[in-house]
């Protein structure tokens, strides 16, 4: 198949987090399976621009990619040439897959496809959640959704990564399907499997994600200030420096500053080792549509504690790969105390998790499932 992918931010703009990794893995695996893929993106890299050739096809880890100049330095990512490419050429492809929402290129690319009689797949990447409207949005965004956005979304086939996300988007009235993201597992980078008897002193708890208020690190720190066992919390990821400094100050005030290590940004083998060398991974987010990091962590055998607002909460419970909690500090603390004393259960998860993840998130099987969804649109075109 000829497949056009569109995302406003792409490698090596890793500052934007998880979607760049999962989307690039999807495209790379489609190419490996023999499909003809073209990625359209912008030069966005936070407030800066990527130092890459613009407007010409580049080979990015096997994926033909065109970077278009971004004129705005914010999350609007204005790139007129990208939109024009989609408007003039979208009918040449068997499938068009657009990633993200709430930015100019994506909204106008969906509009362009509709005007040209093409129904694209759209992966909103968590941007249609209630948290987006309630916590991070102006009234203007909500008005746009009611008057224009919802109409455009109905002209797409939504790709959602968890049943909870599908239920949250049901009010839109668009066709949809659920498939998990592609994940870089421990096996994919050739890392050895960890020992089933990791439990050491102090009990090592890790967090790796974008450092943002949505992730509820304050709740985790508050919880840890209440527990009765010896622990070390290691935090990895990027975020606004002012917010990170605020968290560090807050941790000192809570009396746990010396029990926290800040690891910065980690990639590939270093990241996998970070996961494997821990006793427990915790993600107490207020909202998380999928959370790639949970699957990455489980692929190394490390058990997880995640909030019930994380899209993978049901999967973790059903598979017996960890625990869930509310976003309240008291509940997080209670769960941490209970988990600390479940040495046999922790060891059992370390043994069984890697094989379960490898089976459920096999790149070959996932690629075939995505292609089947693309073919459904082609059959009804």
Coordinates of C-alpha atoms in Angstrom, one line a residue:
X1 CA 0.0 0.0 0.0
X2 CA 1.0 3.7 -0.5
X3 CA 0.5 5.3 2.9
X4 CA 0.9 9.0 3.8
X5 CA 1.6 9.8 7.4
X6 CA 1.3 13.3 8.8
X7 CA 2.5 14.6 12.2
X8 CA 3.5 18.1 13.2
X9 CA 6.5 16.9 15.3
X10 CA 8.9 14.0 14.4
X11 CA 12.4 12.7 15.0
X12 CA 14.7 14.0 16.3
X13 CA 12.3 16.4 18.2
X14 CA 12.2 14.1 21.2
X15 CA 11.2 17.0 23.4
X16 CA 7.6 16.2 22.5
X17 CA 7.7 12.8 24.1
X18 CA 5.9 9.5 23.5
X19 CA 4.0 10.0 20.2
X20 CA 7.3 10.6 18.2
X21 CA 8.6 7.2 19.3
X22 CA 5.4 5.3 18.7
X23 CA 4.6 6.9 15.3
X24 CA 8.2 6.4 14.0
X25 CA 8.1 2.8 15.0
X26 CA 4.8 2.3 13.2
X27 CA 6.2 3.9 10.0
X28 CA 9.5 1.9 10.3
X29 CA 7.6 -1.4 10.6
X30 CA 5.3 -0.5 7.7
X31 CA 8.4 0.0 5.5
X32 CA 9.9 -3.3 6.7
X33 CA 6.6 -5.0 5.8
X34 CA 7.1 -3.7 2.2
X35 CA 4.7 -0.8 2.2
X36 CA 5.4 2.6 0.5
X37 CA 5.4 5.2 3.3
X38 CA 5.9 9.0 3.2
X39 CA 6.0 11.0 6.4
X40 CA 5.2 14.7 6.3
X41 CA 6.2 16.8 9.3
X42 CA 7.5 20.2 10.3
X43 CA 10.8 21.5 11.7
X44 CA 9.3 22.0 15.2
X45 CA 11.6 21.4 18.1
X46 CA 10.1 23.2 21.0
X47 CA 10.8 27.0 20.7
X48 CA 13.5 26.1 18.2
X49 CA 13.6 24.5 14.7
X50 CA 15.3 21.3 13.7
X51 CA 18.5 21.7 11.7
X52 CA 17.3 19.6 8.8
X53 CA 16.9 20.1 5.0
X54 CA 13.5 21.5 4.2
X55 CA 11.0 20.5 1.5
X56 CA 12.9 17.5 0.2
X57 CA 12.7 13.8 1.0
X58 CA 15.1 12.6 3.7
X59 CA 15.7 9.1 4.9
X60 CA 15.0 9.0 8.6
X61 CA 15.7 5.5 9.9
X62 CA 14.4 4.0 6.7
X63 CA 11.3 6.2 6.4
X64 CA 11.1 8.8 3.6
X65 CA 10.4 12.0 5.4
X66 CA 9.8 15.6 4.3
X67 CA 10.3 18.4 6.9
X68 CA 8.4 21.6 6.1
X69 CA 9.3 25.0 7.6
X70 CA 7.3 26.0 10.7
X71 CA 6.5 29.7 10.9
X72 CA 5.2 29.8 14.4
X73 CA 7.3 28.9 17.5
X74 CA 4.5 27.5 19.5
X75 CA 2.1 24.5 19.4
X76 CA 0.2 25.9 16.4
X77 CA 3.0 24.7 14.2
X78 CA 1.9 26.7 11.2
X79 CA 3.4 25.1 8.0
X80 CA 1.5 26.1 4.9
X81 CA 3.6 24.0 2.5
X82 CA 2.7 20.9 4.4
X83 CA -1.0 21.6 4.2
X84 CA -0.7 22.4 0.4
X85 CA 1.1 19.0 -0.1
X86 CA -1.8 17.2 1.5
X87 CA -4.5 19.2 -0.4
X88 CA -2.9 18.6 -3.8
X89 CA -1.6 15.0 -3.4
X90 CA -3.7 13.2 -0.8
X91 CA -5.7 11.3 -3.4
X92 CA -2.5 9.6 -4.7
X93 CA -2.3 7.4 -1.6
X94 CA -4.2 4.3 -0.5
X95 CA -4.4 5.6 3.0
X96 CA -3.7 8.8 4.9
X97 CA -2.9 8.6 8.6
X98 CA -2.8 11.9 10.5
X99 CA -1.5 12.1 14.1
X100 CA -2.3 14.7 16.8
X101 CA -5.0 17.4 17.0
X102 CA -5.3 21.0 18.2
X103 CA -2.7 22.4 15.8
X104 CA -3.0 24.2 12.4
X105 CA -1.4 21.6 10.1
X106 CA -3.5 18.7 11.4
X107 CA -6.8 20.6 11.4
X108 CA -6.2 21.9 7.9
X109 CA -5.0 18.5 6.7
X110 CA -8.2 16.9 7.8
X111 CA -10.2 19.7 6.1
X112 CA -8.1 19.2 2.9
X113 CA -8.8 15.5 2.9
X114 CA -12.5 16.0 3.3
X115 CA -12.5 18.6 0.5
X116 CA -10.7 16.1 -1.8
X117 CA -13.0 13.2 -0.9
X118 CA -10.4 11.3 1.2
X119 CA -11.3 9.8 4.6
X120 CA -8.1 9.8 6.7
X121 CA -7.3 7.8 9.9
X122 CA -6.8 10.3 12.7
X123 CA -4.9 9.4 15.9
X124 CA -5.7 12.2 18.4
X125 CA -3.0 11.0 20.8
X126 CA -5.0 11.8 23.9
X127 CA -5.9 15.3 22.8
X128 CA -9.7 14.6 22.9
X129 CA -9.7 13.7 26.6
X130 CA -11.8 15.5 29.2
X131 CA -8.6 16.6 30.9
X132 CA -7.6 18.5 27.8
X133 CA -10.8 20.6 28.0
X134 CA -11.1 20.9 31.8
X135 CA -7.5 21.6 32.7
X136 CA -5.5 22.9 29.7
X137 CA -8.0 24.6 27.5
X138 CA -9.4 28.1 26.9
X139 CA -13.1 28.5 26.3
X140 CA -12.1 29.2 22.7
X141 CA -10.9 25.7 22.2
X142 CA -14.2 24.3 23.5
X143 CA -16.2 26.6 21.2
X144 CA -14.1 25.5 18.2
X145 CA -14.7 21.9 19.1
X146 CA -18.5 22.4 19.2
X147 CA -18.7 24.5 16.0
X148 CA -16.0 23.1 13.7
X149 CA -13.7 20.5 15.3
X150 CA -16.4 17.9 16.0
X151 CA -17.6 18.2 12.3
X152 CA -14.1 17.6 11.0
X153 CA -13.5 14.7 13.4
X154 CA -16.6 13.0 12.0
X155 CA -15.0 13.1 8.6
X156 CA -12.2 10.8 9.8
X157 CA -11.8 7.3 11.1
X158 CA -10.4 7.7 14.7
X159 CA -7.6 5.5 15.8
X160 CA -7.7 5.2 19.6
X161 CA -5.2 3.3 21.8
X162 CA -7.4 2.1 24.6
X163 CA -11.1 1.3 25.2
X164 CA -11.3 4.1 27.8
X165 CA -10.1 6.6 25.2
X166 CA -12.7 5.2 22.7
X167 CA -15.5 5.6 25.3
X168 CA -14.4 9.2 26.0
X169 CA -14.5 10.0 22.3
X170 CA -17.9 8.3 21.6
X171 CA -19.8 11.6 21.8
X172 CA -18.0 12.8 18.6
X173 CA -19.9 10.2 16.5
X174 CA -17.0 9.3 14.3
X175 CA -16.1 5.8 13.2
X176 CA -13.3 4.4 15.4
X177 CA -11.1 1.5 16.1
X178 CA -8.7 0.5 19.0
X179 CA -5.1 -0.6 18.5
X180 CA -2.2 -0.1 20.9
X181 CA 0.8 2.0 20.1
X182 CA 4.1 0.5 18.9
X183 CA 6.5 0.2 21.8
X184 CA 10.3 -0.1 22.0
X185 CA 10.5 -3.1 24.3
X186 CA 13.5 -4.5 26.1
X187 CA 13.8 -7.3 23.5
X188 CA 13.9 -4.8 20.7
X189 CA 17.1 -3.2 21.9
X190 CA 18.7 -6.6 22.9
X191 CA 18.7 -6.1 26.6
X192 CA 19.1 -9.1 28.9
X193 CA 16.2 -10.1 31.0
X194 CA 16.4 -9.0 34.6
X195 CA 16.7 -11.2 37.6
X196 CA 13.3 -12.2 39.2
X197 CA 14.9 -11.3 42.6
X198 CA 15.6 -7.6 42.1
X199 CA 14.2 -6.6 45.6
X200 CA 17.0 -4.6 47.3
X201 CA 17.4 -1.9 49.8
X202 CA 16.5 0.8 49.5
X203 CA 13.3 0.0 47.6
X204 CA 13.8 1.7 44.2
X205 CA 10.8 3.5 42.7
X206 CA 11.1 5.1 39.2
X207 CA 9.2 7.6 37.2
X208 CA 9.9 8.3 33.5
X209 CA 7.7 10.5 31.5
X210 CA 7.3 14.2 30.5
X211 CA 7.6 16.2 33.7
X212 CA 4.3 18.0 33.7
X213 CA 1.5 18.8 36.3
X214 CA -0.7 16.2 34.5
X215 CA 1.6 13.5 35.7
X216 CA 0.8 14.1 39.4
X217 CA 4.4 14.0 40.7
X218 CA 3.2 16.1 43.6
X219 CA 0.8 13.3 44.5
X220 CA 3.6 10.7 44.4
X221 CA 5.9 12.8 46.5
X222 CA 3.2 13.5 49.0
X223 CA 2.5 9.8 49.2
X224 CA 6.2 8.9 49.6
X225 CA 6.5 11.4 52.5
X226 CA 4.0 9.2 54.3
X227 CA 5.4 5.7 53.8
X228 CA 7.3 3.8 56.5
X229 CA 9.9 1.9 54.4
X230 CA 13.2 3.0 53.1
X231 CA 13.0 4.1 49.4
X232 CA 14.8 5.9 46.6
X233 CA 12.7 7.7 43.9
X234 CA 14.5 8.2 40.6
X235 CA 12.8 10.6 38.2
X236 CA 13.7 10.7 34.5
X237 CA 12.2 12.9 31.7
X238 CA 12.1 16.4 30.4
X239 CA 9.9 19.4 31.4
X240 CA 10.0 23.1 32.0
X241 CA 12.9 23.9 34.2
X242 CA 10.9 26.3 36.4
X243 CA 8.4 23.5 37.2
X244 CA 11.2 21.0 37.9
X245 CA 12.8 23.4 40.4
X246 CA 9.4 23.9 42.0
X247 CA 9.2 20.1 42.5
X248 CA 12.7 19.9 43.9
X249 CA 11.9 22.6 46.4
X250 CA 8.6 21.0 47.4
X251 CA 10.4 17.6 47.9
X252 CA 12.8 19.3 50.3
X253 CA 9.9 20.8 52.2
X254 CA 8.3 17.4 52.5
X255 CA 11.6 16.0 53.9
X256 CA 12.3 13.6 51.0
X257 CA 14.6 15.7 48.9
X258 CA 17.6 13.5 49.7
X259 CA 15.7 10.4 48.6
X260 CA 15.1 11.7 45.1
X261 CA 17.5 11.4 42.1
X262 CA 16.9 13.4 38.9
X263 CA 18.2 11.4 36.0
X264 CA 17.3 13.7 33.1
X265 CA 16.4 12.4 29.7
X266 CA 17.2 8.8 28.8
X267 CA 17.2 6.9 25.5
X268 CA 17.5 3.3 24.2
X269 CA 19.7 1.0 26.2
X270 CA 20.2 3.6 29.0
X271 CA 16.4 3.9 29.4
X272 CA 15.9 0.1 29.4
X273 CA 18.5 -0.3 32.1
X274 CA 16.8 2.4 34.1
X275 CA 13.6 0.4 34.0
X276 CA 15.2 -3.0 34.7
X277 CA 17.2 -1.8 37.7
X278 CA 14.1 -0.7 39.6
X279 CA 11.7 -2.5 42.0
X280 CA 8.6 -0.5 40.9
X281 CA 7.5 2.0 38.3
X282 CA 4.8 4.5 39.3
X283 CA 2.7 6.7 37.0
X284 CA -0.1 8.4 39.0
X285 CA -1.3 10.7 36.2
X286 CA -4.6 12.6 36.2
X287 CA -5.1 11.5 32.6
X288 CA -3.2 9.3 30.2
X289 CA -4.7 7.9 27.0
X290 CA -2.3 5.0 26.7
X291 CA 1.2 5.5 28.3
X292 CA 3.8 3.8 26.1
X293 CA 6.2 3.9 29.0
X294 CA 4.1 1.4 31.0
X295 CA 4.6 -1.3 28.3
X296 CA 8.3 -0.4 27.9
X297 CA 8.8 -0.9 31.7
X298 CA 6.8 -4.2 31.8
X299 CA 8.9 -5.5 28.9
X300 CA 11.9 -5.5 31.3
X301 CA 9.9 -7.3 34.0
X302 CA 9.6 -4.3 36.4
X303 CA 6.1 -4.2 38.0
X304 CA 4.0 -1.0 37.8
X305 CA 1.6 1.0 39.9
X306 CA -0.5 3.3 37.7
X307 CA -3.5 5.5 38.3
X308 CA -7.0 4.4 37.2
X309 CA -6.9 7.3 34.8
X310 CA -4.2 5.7 32.7
X311 CA -5.6 4.0 29.6
X312 CA -3.7 0.8 30.3
X313 CA -5.1 0.4 33.8
X314 CA -7.5 -2.3 32.8
X315 CA -4.8 -4.2 30.9
X316 CA -2.4 -4.1 33.8
X317 CA -5.1 -5.5 36.2
X318 CA -6.4 -8.1 33.7
X319 CA -2.9 -9.4 33.1
X320 CA -1.8 -9.3 36.7
X321 CA 1.2 -7.1 35.9
X322 CA 0.9 -4.6 38.6
X323 CA -1.5 -2.4 40.6
X324 CA -3.8 0.6 40.1
X325 CA -4.7 3.5 42.4
X326 CA -6.6 6.7 42.5
X327 CA -4.8 10.0 42.0
X328 CA -5.1 10.8 45.8
X329 CA -1.8 10.8 47.7
X330 CA -3.3 8.8 50.6
X331 CA -4.4 6.0 48.2
X332 CA -1.0 6.0 46.5
X333 CA 0.8 5.8 49.8
X334 CA -1.5 2.9 50.9
X335 CA -0.8 1.0 47.7
X336 CA 2.9 1.6 48.0
X337 CA 3.0 0.2 51.6
X338 CA 1.1 -2.9 50.5
X339 CA 3.2 -3.5 47.4
X340 CA 6.5 -3.2 49.4
X341 CA 5.5 -6.2 51.4
X342 CA 4.4 -8.4 48.4
X343 CA 7.9 -9.7 47.6
X344 CA 6.6 -13.0 46.0
X345 CA 4.1 -11.1 43.8
X346 CA 6.8 -8.6 42.7
X347 CA 9.1 -11.5 41.8
X348 CA 6.3 -13.3 39.9
X349 CA 5.6 -10.3 37.8
X350 CA 9.3 -9.9 37.0
X351 CA 9.4 -13.4 35.6
X352 CA 6.2 -13.4 33.6
X353 CA 5.8 -9.8 32.3
X354 CA 8.5 -9.8 29.5
X355 CA 6.9 -12.8 27.7
X356 CA 3.4 -11.4 28.0
X357 CA 4.4 -8.0 26.6
X358 CA 6.4 -9.6 23.7
X359 CA 3.3 -11.7 22.8
X360 CA 0.8 -8.8 23.0
X361 CA 2.9 -6.1 21.4
X362 CA 4.7 -8.0 18.7
X363 CA 5.7 -5.5 15.9
X364 CA 4.8 -7.9 13.1
X365 CA 1.4 -8.7 14.4
X366 CA 0.6 -5.0 15.1
X367 CA 1.7 -4.0 11.7
X368 CA -0.7 -6.4 10.1
X369 CA -3.5 -5.1 12.3
X370 CA -2.8 -1.5 11.2
X371 CA -2.7 -2.5 7.5
X372 CA -6.1 -4.2 7.9
X373 CA -7.6 -1.0 9.3
X374 CA -6.1 1.0 6.4
X375 CA -7.6 -1.5 3.9
X376 CA -11.1 -1.0 5.4
X377 CA -11.0 2.6 4.4
X378 CA -9.7 1.7 0.9
X379 CA -12.5 -0.9 0.5
X380 CA -15.2 1.7 1.3
X381 CA -13.6 4.6 -0.7

